[in-house]
Structure formats: C-alpha cells, structure tokens
Amino acid sequence: MMHASLRSALTIAASLAVAGGAIVGLLPPYWVFLATAVLITAVALLSLGLVTGRTGMIALCQMSFAGVGAWTVGYLNIWDAPGGLVVWIVIGGLAAVPLGVAIGLPALRLRGINLAIVTLSFAVAFDTILATITYPGQTAFVSVPRPRIVDSDEGYFVFVLIIYALIAISLAFVTRTRLGASWLAVRHSERAAAAHGVSVPMAKLSAFAISAFIAGISGGMLAGYLGTLVSENFSMMQSLSLFAVATMAGAHFAEGAIIGGILIVMFPELLRRLDLPQDIGNVIFALGATQALSTGETMAETFRRLARKLLPVRPVAAAAASREHLPAPVTLGAGTALAIEGLTVRYGSVVALENV
C-alpha cells in the first residue's frame, strides 16, 4: 500500500515538474499569469473533491472557506504580522477550519439535498457579510506583498505549483490510510461503514475540516496572486460553479482538479476572445456536471480509462510455487476445532452480541 502511495506521489511530482518547467520556459508572461490562476483554482477544487468525491457529501460553500483564508491574509498584512505570506497562508487555512467543522456538524444528520441547502445558505450568508466589508488595506491601497524570492509572476507560479503538489501528494497518501478509507466507506454507505466499525461522525467532520483548510490556503494564495480582492471573488455563484466543475472533472483526482482549473480559468478567456457572453460558461459547466452524474464517469476517470487502454500493461509475474511445493493439508483430529468465548459485537451504539 505504501509502495502504491509512493508511486502515485512520484507520478504527480514528476508530471507537475515537467508541466511547470514547460509553462515557465515556453509561455509568455500573460499565459504564465493565467496558469497560476489555474493552479490556485485547482487547489480549491482539490478541497471540494475531498468532500464530494471522496466522502460523497454535497458542499456548496467552498469559496466561503477560501474567502476566510483570503481575508485572514489581508488582515495579517495590514497588521504587519511576522512570517510573511507563506505563514499567513497557513494561518488563513487554519482560520477556515472552525467554520468547516461548524458546517460539518449538520452533515452528521443531514445528507443529499438537505445538506446542500444548509451549505448553500451558509454561502449566501457569507456572501452578504463580505459585501459589507472591504478587503483589508484596499481603501489605503495596501496590497498583499509576495515573498521576494517569488515576487515575479514566474516565481509565484512555481510557488503555487509546489503548494499544489504538496497538497495533491498529501491527499494521495491520506487516501490510503485508515482515515482515507473511512471517507470512501462513508461515500459508499454510511450504514455499512458504521457496521464495519468506522466512526461516521469523525469521518465527516475530518473531511470538512481538512477541506476547509485546503480551501483557506487557496484563498490566501489568491490574495498573494492579485494583491487585493473583492467580495465577488468568493460569491455564492462562484461556489456553485466550482461544484459543477468539480462534479464534471472529478476533482478528487489530481489531474481532475487541474482539468477543472483549466476549464474555470481558460473557458472565460476563450469566451472573451470570441466576444461571447460569460454566462455561457456556467451553462456549459452545468450541462457537463449533469452528463457526469448521468454516466457516472468524470473527465478524469474517462482519461484514466483511455490511458489504461493505450498504455501497455505490465506483465504479471507467474506464481513461483507449483502444486508439488505446496504444504500438505493438515488433518484435524476429533474434538473441537475452534472455540470462542466472551464474544461481543457492536455496531456503533447497537450491541448485536454480548458475552456469547
């Protein structure tokens, strides 16, 4: 299992290194600027993919968590807090965790459309609050400074690429741990997960907390990317668009988050160059999400299926031991072969067997 995690991590790191080097070395500055936006959006999509794709819950307030991270970075900037942007981004992610846990509490009893309504209501409330608050430092024309080593657009792109790689690799490792297995079990069936001894409340709350942390990081990186922000960057419609693209692209996969980031950033750019209304993008995203739900296959899963068909399959080594080398069967004598005493079986708070 650890070998699979290491192989997945190395694959992600190598792919991002090659793509990042090509982007910095070949593309003009404007496209590097857009590529940075793609990666920041991909981080937000990874956070949403954790809740929706890995745990099977509906969250329509992801950009609200990102807004908490962005506003935290803004306040730390005008307060001249020590540590610089890197530390501020981490603090911004941590500031979003309590809200993630608070939103996760209704998920302990709600699911499906009911949970969607709760998270959407939170997004609307947060949107209303941000509309009355200007971004810290905006009126005084104080923008969020980048670290000197990554002050250029190319340097900041590499900085964001490293953060994305760390988050994607960390999620790949966590998915193969007991915690990650509990997320997948809850997505499949909450009752079956509880029957197998999985703490469903812990799985849900941990998913929302980690998801909010990652979303807060994306908001902090967006603050360093643009310098100053407005409430429209984290509006309810932004959360809905993010959810639609995450559903369509498969944001719980590293490549799916990149695909989603490309769609969210580059599709409006294409519409702008074609002089078409920007609302067409939201319609396309909604249709794509509907198609993914109807077929049960996201864009990332489609690409993985095609890659398995095109790439050669590694040969499986034949079994080393032949039949004659197998140990002889053990013949049991008369008497009791297996005895169990004091057996107790619990399914959550339900005791099925006790002291049998």
Short mmCIF file of C-alpha atoms in Angstrom, two decimals, residues 42 45-50 52-54 242-261 288-289 292-293 296-303:
data_model
loop_
_atom_site.label_atom_id
_atom_site.label_comp_id
_atom_site.label_asym_id
_atom_site.label_seq_id
_atom_site.Cartn_x
_atom_site.Cartn_y
_atom_site.Cartn_z
CA ALA A 42 -7.13 23.54 -8.78
CA LEU A 45 -11.13 22.06 -6.45
CA LEU A 46 -8.99 19.57 -4.53
CA SER A 47 -10.58 20.81 -1.31
CA LEU A 48 -14.05 20.34 -2.75
CA GLY A 49 -13.15 16.97 -4.23
CA LEU A 50 -12.28 15.78 -0.73
CA THR A 52 -17.79 15.49 -2.66
CA GLY A 53 -15.66 12.92 -4.47
CA ARG A 54 -14.02 11.10 -1.57
CA LEU A 242 -16.83 25.29 -8.54
CA PHE A 243 -19.16 22.47 -7.51
CA ALA A 244 -20.38 21.95 -11.08
CA VAL A 245 -16.85 21.79 -12.46
CA ALA A 246 -15.68 19.53 -9.63
CA THR A 247 -18.52 17.13 -10.43
CA MET A 248 -17.76 17.23 -14.15
CA ALA A 249 -13.96 16.98 -13.98
CA GLY A 250 -13.55 14.67 -10.97
CA ALA A 251 -11.76 16.99 -8.56
CA HIS A 252 -10.89 14.17 -6.14
CA PHE A 253 -8.20 13.19 -8.65
CA ALA A 254 -5.09 15.36 -9.00
CA GLU A 255 -5.46 15.53 -12.78
CA GLY A 256 -9.19 16.16 -12.44
CA ALA A 257 -8.52 19.26 -10.34
CA ILE A 258 -6.09 20.52 -12.99
CA ILE A 259 -8.68 19.90 -15.72
CA GLY A 260 -11.27 21.77 -13.69
CA GLY A 261 -8.89 24.66 -13.11
CA GLY A 288 -21.15 18.88 -18.06
CA ALA A 289 -21.97 18.14 -14.42
CA ALA A 292 -21.10 13.27 -15.45
CA LEU A 293 -23.86 12.41 -12.98
CA GLY A 296 -21.31 8.03 -13.53
CA GLU A 297 -17.92 8.91 -15.03
CA THR A 298 -15.98 12.15 -14.65
CA MET A 299 -13.49 13.57 -17.14
CA ALA A 300 -10.56 12.38 -15.05
CA GLU A 301 -11.97 8.85 -14.91
CA THR A 302 -12.51 8.92 -18.68
CA PHE A 303 -8.89 9.93 -19.28
#
